[in-house]
């Protein structure tokens, strides 16, 4: 039996695909363990998957409620300080408690303990990324922050941009701690970490389809796109309330700010105003009722949670902050989406949706009642876009992506 370790320090949107993948691999005879913040112990163990806690619930709260974490130009420093450096040694200690003879580590890019375990201790190692925002290319660069690199910029200038980014921002924040950690494990220092020491030399899994991020010649070797993976099936809370609301009128707008965003009062306030002024019904999904202001009008339903795979096929449009899991569910449902990206991968995801003609975006400073009304009126009445959304829904196969991902991991563990 092969043991497969899935570490993560992300939010629910990062953990849930790992639950789906682990469950499927366990059905195929592998022993899977998810290593994550204790916040996610419940859903992991409910799926009968081994769970090892990493960090504390307070550390997760401190990271996701830090105002700088939600600013595109400041988020990386917070991630390094609160999400990367504190967990280098604890995560490596967890890895080293398993034998390298029958253990595969499947890690997101920024948990550098996986590279150390592979390079210094001989563990099999694959990287896994749910979104393409860190896949550098001088031919098709991802969007960093809220400003895309212009299409007219020649490849040599894009390469210079990456060099400046590494030299001025990334390495000064990250390299001292990473190289100290490498030295403690008998490895030489590295420069330009994002350029030279981010990916596995064995397998780099991208859990999104090629049409969402077409592969580039200068992507890392052994990089394979498998497709979106759905979250695990879950019970349907408030089903009677939801069914009654959906039966009572036209298909609603659906708004959510995601599972990790703590600063969403403006988002939901604008949602209520726009829905009323457009004469539309709306569903607001947030576990934090304090994000909502005042009593909801009759055309608005608030619920703390509802499975998007069950709700979105009955919606008119989906307005969210651009998490890859939410985005994938909207594409699969065949409905247009309007994204207000906040930070990290969300701006890049939003630009890709816009370029594919599957929706549009508004930056946070643009997210006003008037602007959202104009955008939604366009989305809801653009028959070309509506048809395009239906066409792309046929290209999403969660089951095929799951099988392809598992097949590739099994090929890697076969020699163990």
mmCIF file of C-alpha atoms in Angstrom, residues 145-364:
data_model
loop_
_atom_site.group_PDB
_atom_site.id
_atom_site.type_symbol
_atom_site.label_atom_id
_atom_site.label_comp_id
_atom_site.label_asym_id
_atom_site.label_seq_id
_atom_site.Cartn_x
_atom_site.Cartn_y
_atom_site.Cartn_z
ATOM 1 C CA UNK A 145 -1.962 41.859 -8.477
ATOM 2 C CA UNK A 146 -4.735 43.645 -10.332
ATOM 3 C CA UNK A 147 -2.656 44.760 -13.313
ATOM 4 C CA UNK A 148 -2.115 42.415 -16.268
ATOM 5 C CA UNK A 149 1.085 42.526 -18.251
ATOM 6 C CA UNK A 150 0.190 44.138 -21.607
ATOM 7 C CA UNK A 151 -0.170 41.727 -24.526
ATOM 8 C CA UNK A 152 2.211 43.854 -26.577
ATOM 9 C CA UNK A 153 5.114 43.392 -24.151
ATOM 10 C CA UNK A 154 7.855 41.298 -25.814
ATOM 11 C CA UNK A 155 9.062 38.107 -24.063
ATOM 12 C CA UNK A 156 12.450 39.570 -23.100
ATOM 13 C CA UNK A 157 10.756 42.406 -21.214
ATOM 14 C CA UNK A 158 8.465 39.930 -19.445
ATOM 15 C CA UNK A 159 11.569 37.987 -18.371
ATOM 16 C CA UNK A 160 13.063 41.243 -17.082
ATOM 17 C CA UNK A 161 9.854 41.891 -15.156
ATOM 18 C CA UNK A 162 10.136 38.498 -13.448
ATOM 19 C CA UNK A 163 13.797 39.147 -12.625
ATOM 20 C CA UNK A 164 12.916 42.462 -11.021
ATOM 21 C CA UNK A 165 10.053 40.871 -9.120
ATOM 22 C CA UNK A 166 12.336 38.158 -7.765
ATOM 23 C CA UNK A 167 15.217 40.478 -6.961
ATOM 24 C CA UNK A 168 13.272 43.326 -5.384
ATOM 25 C CA UNK A 169 10.304 41.603 -3.734
ATOM 26 C CA UNK A 170 10.238 37.820 -3.533
ATOM 27 C CA UNK A 171 13.788 36.799 -2.631
ATOM 28 C CA UNK A 172 14.303 39.509 0.014
ATOM 29 C CA UNK A 173 11.183 38.282 1.807
ATOM 30 C CA UNK A 174 11.600 34.577 1.301
ATOM 31 C CA UNK A 175 15.194 33.571 0.511
ATOM 32 C CA UNK A 176 16.842 34.114 3.939
ATOM 33 C CA UNK A 177 14.489 31.719 5.723
ATOM 34 C CA UNK A 178 14.374 29.205 2.868
ATOM 35 C CA UNK A 179 18.142 29.073 2.470
ATOM 36 C CA UNK A 180 18.674 28.758 6.221
ATOM 37 C CA UNK A 181 16.225 25.869 6.181
ATOM 38 C CA UNK A 182 17.991 24.301 3.202
ATOM 39 C CA UNK A 183 21.383 24.614 4.890
ATOM 40 C CA UNK A 184 20.052 22.866 7.992
ATOM 41 C CA UNK A 185 19.103 19.977 5.727
ATOM 42 C CA UNK A 186 22.421 19.820 3.825
ATOM 43 C CA UNK A 187 21.230 21.571 0.684
ATOM 44 C CA UNK A 188 22.886 24.495 -1.143
ATOM 45 C CA UNK A 189 21.250 27.932 -1.250
ATOM 46 C CA UNK A 190 19.054 28.981 -4.149
ATOM 47 C CA UNK A 191 18.499 32.317 -5.840
ATOM 48 C CA UNK A 192 15.310 33.395 -7.554
ATOM 49 C CA UNK A 193 13.279 30.828 -5.651
ATOM 50 C CA UNK A 194 10.118 31.262 -7.706
ATOM 51 C CA UNK A 195 12.082 30.774 -10.894
ATOM 52 C CA UNK A 196 14.362 27.924 -9.832
ATOM 53 C CA UNK A 197 12.948 26.048 -6.844
ATOM 54 C CA UNK A 198 9.159 26.105 -6.912
ATOM 55 C CA UNK A 199 8.254 22.996 -8.878
ATOM 56 C CA UNK A 200 8.900 19.269 -8.702
ATOM 57 C CA UNK A 201 11.291 17.643 -11.133
ATOM 58 C CA UNK A 202 8.954 14.616 -11.203
ATOM 59 C CA UNK A 203 5.363 15.807 -11.672
ATOM 60 C CA UNK A 204 3.511 19.123 -11.553
ATOM 61 C CA UNK A 205 -0.240 18.667 -11.507
ATOM 62 C CA UNK A 206 -2.509 21.510 -12.573
ATOM 63 C CA UNK A 207 -6.107 20.932 -11.512
ATOM 64 C CA UNK A 208 -7.630 23.060 -14.245
ATOM 65 C CA UNK A 209 -8.260 22.359 -17.947
ATOM 66 C CA UNK A 210 -5.982 23.407 -20.771
ATOM 67 C CA UNK A 211 -8.638 25.672 -22.240
ATOM 68 C CA UNK A 212 -8.584 27.702 -19.036
ATOM 69 C CA UNK A 213 -4.783 28.114 -19.114
ATOM 70 C CA UNK A 214 -3.244 26.868 -22.366
ATOM 71 C CA UNK A 215 0.133 25.154 -21.721
ATOM 72 C CA UNK A 216 3.178 27.179 -22.672
ATOM 73 C CA UNK A 217 6.562 26.037 -23.969
ATOM 74 C CA UNK A 218 8.345 27.682 -21.032
ATOM 75 C CA UNK A 219 6.228 26.086 -18.303
ATOM 76 C CA UNK A 220 8.149 23.740 -15.971
ATOM 77 C CA UNK A 221 8.853 20.257 -17.260
ATOM 78 C CA UNK A 222 6.407 17.489 -16.327
ATOM 79 C CA UNK A 223 3.528 19.959 -15.984
ATOM 80 C CA UNK A 224 0.164 18.408 -16.845
ATOM 81 C CA UNK A 225 -3.308 19.926 -16.740
ATOM 82 C CA UNK A 226 -5.967 17.447 -15.660
ATOM 83 C CA UNK A 227 -9.064 19.589 -15.129
ATOM 84 C CA UNK A 228 -11.222 20.969 -12.339
ATOM 85 C CA UNK A 229 -11.950 18.667 -9.404
ATOM 86 C CA UNK A 230 -15.268 19.107 -7.623
ATOM 87 C CA UNK A 231 -15.598 19.410 -3.854
ATOM 88 C CA UNK A 232 -16.902 16.340 -2.005
ATOM 89 C CA UNK A 233 -20.596 15.667 -1.902
ATOM 90 C CA UNK A 234 -22.207 17.195 1.150
ATOM 91 C CA UNK A 235 -25.520 17.250 2.919
ATOM 92 C CA UNK A 236 -27.930 19.945 1.831
ATOM 93 C CA UNK A 237 -28.849 22.197 4.747
ATOM 94 C CA UNK A 238 -31.899 24.432 4.501
ATOM 95 C CA UNK A 239 -33.137 22.472 1.491
ATOM 96 C CA UNK A 240 -36.814 23.234 2.193
ATOM 97 C CA UNK A 241 -36.137 26.966 2.490
ATOM 98 C CA UNK A 242 -34.098 26.992 -0.706
ATOM 99 C CA UNK A 243 -36.620 24.951 -2.686
ATOM 100 C CA UNK A 244 -39.467 27.231 -1.649
ATOM 101 C CA UNK A 245 -37.524 30.339 -2.645
ATOM 102 C CA UNK A 246 -36.480 28.927 -6.018
ATOM 103 C CA UNK A 247 -40.049 27.861 -6.836
ATOM 104 C CA UNK A 248 -41.435 31.288 -5.948
ATOM 105 C CA UNK A 249 -40.039 33.211 -8.901
ATOM 106 C CA UNK A 250 -37.457 33.655 -11.629
ATOM 107 C CA UNK A 251 -33.920 32.299 -11.456
ATOM 108 C CA UNK A 252 -32.030 34.381 -8.864
ATOM 109 C CA UNK A 253 -28.668 36.049 -8.780
ATOM 110 C CA UNK A 254 -26.271 34.315 -6.384
ATOM 111 C CA UNK A 255 -23.692 36.265 -4.387
ATOM 112 C CA UNK A 256 -20.873 34.919 -2.212
ATOM 113 C CA UNK A 257 -17.590 36.385 -1.010
ATOM 114 C CA UNK A 258 -16.001 32.974 -0.465
ATOM 115 C CA UNK A 259 -15.082 30.999 2.619
ATOM 116 C CA UNK A 260 -12.106 33.071 3.757
ATOM 117 C CA UNK A 261 -13.019 36.696 3.033
ATOM 118 C CA UNK A 262 -13.819 38.568 6.257
ATOM 119 C CA UNK A 263 -14.320 42.025 4.749
ATOM 120 C CA UNK A 264 -17.479 41.723 2.687
ATOM 121 C CA UNK A 265 -19.996 44.264 4.028
ATOM 122 C CA UNK A 266 -19.689 46.497 0.969
ATOM 123 C CA UNK A 267 -19.972 43.493 -1.353
ATOM 124 C CA UNK A 268 -23.273 42.370 0.145
ATOM 125 C CA UNK A 269 -24.625 45.895 0.575
ATOM 126 C CA UNK A 270 -24.149 46.540 -3.139
ATOM 127 C CA UNK A 271 -25.666 43.120 -3.892
ATOM 128 C CA UNK A 272 -28.873 44.004 -2.065
ATOM 129 C CA UNK A 273 -29.179 47.420 -3.719
ATOM 130 C CA UNK A 274 -28.511 46.138 -7.227
ATOM 131 C CA UNK A 275 -30.881 43.186 -6.933
ATOM 132 C CA UNK A 276 -33.691 45.462 -5.793
ATOM 133 C CA UNK A 277 -33.072 48.109 -8.440
ATOM 134 C CA UNK A 278 -32.906 45.514 -11.226
ATOM 135 C CA UNK A 279 -36.051 43.839 -9.926
ATOM 136 C CA UNK A 280 -34.143 40.585 -9.463
ATOM 137 C CA UNK A 281 -34.306 37.991 -6.729
ATOM 138 C CA UNK A 282 -31.018 37.115 -5.068
ATOM 139 C CA UNK A 283 -29.415 34.609 -2.743
ATOM 140 C CA UNK A 284 -26.610 35.758 -0.442
ATOM 141 C CA UNK A 285 -24.318 33.037 0.878
ATOM 142 C CA UNK A 286 -22.201 33.913 3.912
ATOM 143 C CA UNK A 287 -21.566 32.190 7.227
ATOM 144 C CA UNK A 288 -20.935 35.556 8.861
ATOM 145 C CA UNK A 289 -24.244 37.294 9.366
ATOM 146 C CA UNK A 290 -22.468 40.442 10.558
ATOM 147 C CA UNK A 291 -21.478 41.060 6.911
ATOM 148 C CA UNK A 292 -25.131 41.846 6.138
ATOM 149 C CA UNK A 293 -26.621 45.220 6.997
ATOM 150 C CA UNK A 294 -30.222 45.455 8.173
ATOM 151 C CA UNK A 295 -33.256 43.313 7.425
ATOM 152 C CA UNK A 296 -33.231 41.526 4.072
ATOM 153 C CA UNK A 297 -36.093 42.484 1.698
ATOM 154 C CA UNK A 298 -38.464 39.782 0.450
ATOM 155 C CA UNK A 299 -36.595 39.390 -2.825
ATOM 156 C CA UNK A 300 -33.399 38.401 -0.972
ATOM 157 C CA UNK A 301 -32.645 35.084 0.733
ATOM 158 C CA UNK A 302 -29.663 34.771 3.061
ATOM 159 C CA UNK A 303 -28.250 31.363 3.942
ATOM 160 C CA UNK A 304 -24.932 30.551 5.607
ATOM 161 C CA UNK A 305 -24.136 27.851 3.054
ATOM 162 C CA UNK A 306 -25.577 25.903 0.168
ATOM 163 C CA UNK A 307 -23.787 23.504 -2.222
ATOM 164 C CA UNK A 308 -22.977 25.443 -5.368
ATOM 165 C CA UNK A 309 -23.261 22.385 -7.585
ATOM 166 C CA UNK A 310 -26.936 22.135 -6.602
ATOM 167 C CA UNK A 311 -27.704 25.855 -6.583
ATOM 168 C CA UNK A 312 -25.923 27.400 -9.566
ATOM 169 C CA UNK A 313 -27.696 25.389 -12.308
ATOM 170 C CA UNK A 314 -30.876 27.111 -11.082
ATOM 171 C CA UNK A 315 -29.335 30.622 -10.981
ATOM 172 C CA UNK A 316 -29.293 33.418 -13.531
ATOM 173 C CA UNK A 317 -25.749 34.585 -12.748
ATOM 174 C CA UNK A 318 -23.085 34.148 -10.102
ATOM 175 C CA UNK A 319 -21.284 37.068 -8.463
ATOM 176 C CA UNK A 320 -18.235 36.116 -6.391
ATOM 177 C CA UNK A 321 -14.625 36.973 -5.579
ATOM 178 C CA UNK A 322 -12.904 34.610 -7.989
ATOM 179 C CA UNK A 323 -11.882 31.545 -6.035
ATOM 180 C CA UNK A 324 -11.081 28.743 -8.445
ATOM 181 C CA UNK A 325 -13.568 26.301 -6.928
ATOM 182 C CA UNK A 326 -16.464 28.745 -7.176
ATOM 183 C CA UNK A 327 -15.395 29.685 -10.696
ATOM 184 C CA UNK A 328 -15.348 26.043 -11.797
ATOM 185 C CA UNK A 329 -18.831 25.418 -10.425
ATOM 186 C CA UNK A 330 -20.167 28.421 -12.368
ATOM 187 C CA UNK A 331 -18.612 27.194 -15.601
ATOM 188 C CA UNK A 332 -20.034 23.712 -15.014
ATOM 189 C CA UNK A 333 -23.474 25.225 -14.377
ATOM 190 C CA UNK A 334 -23.362 27.097 -17.688
ATOM 191 C CA UNK A 335 -24.159 30.525 -16.235
ATOM 192 C CA UNK A 336 -22.325 33.864 -16.582
ATOM 193 C CA UNK A 337 -20.251 35.097 -13.663
ATOM 194 C CA UNK A 338 -19.173 38.500 -12.433
ATOM 195 C CA UNK A 339 -16.002 38.449 -10.365
ATOM 196 C CA UNK A 340 -14.779 41.045 -7.877
ATOM 197 C CA UNK A 341 -11.211 39.774 -7.332
ATOM 198 C CA UNK A 342 -9.504 40.638 -4.079
ATOM 199 C CA UNK A 343 -6.051 39.076 -3.903
ATOM 200 C CA UNK A 344 -3.720 36.140 -4.624
ATOM 201 C CA UNK A 345 -4.995 34.041 -7.560
ATOM 202 C CA UNK A 346 -8.352 35.797 -7.861
ATOM 203 C CA UNK A 347 -7.327 38.596 -10.288
ATOM 204 C CA UNK A 348 -5.750 36.114 -12.682
ATOM 205 C CA UNK A 349 -8.819 33.863 -12.502
ATOM 206 C CA UNK A 350 -11.066 36.848 -13.198
ATOM 207 C CA UNK A 351 -9.119 37.966 -16.262
ATOM 208 C CA UNK A 352 -9.204 34.433 -17.673
ATOM 209 C CA UNK A 353 -12.981 34.218 -17.277
ATOM 210 C CA UNK A 354 -13.351 37.581 -19.001
ATOM 211 C CA UNK A 355 -11.055 36.642 -21.876
ATOM 212 C CA UNK A 356 -12.940 33.386 -22.421
ATOM 213 C CA UNK A 357 -16.187 35.324 -22.720
ATOM 214 C CA UNK A 358 -17.755 33.512 -19.751
ATOM 215 C CA UNK A 359 -18.314 36.607 -17.638
ATOM 216 C CA UNK A 360 -16.827 39.896 -16.566
ATOM 217 C CA UNK A 361 -15.097 41.525 -13.619
ATOM 218 C CA UNK A 362 -15.083 44.613 -11.422
ATOM 219 C CA UNK A 363 -12.129 45.537 -9.240
ATOM 220 C CA UNK A 364 -13.052 46.285 -5.603
#
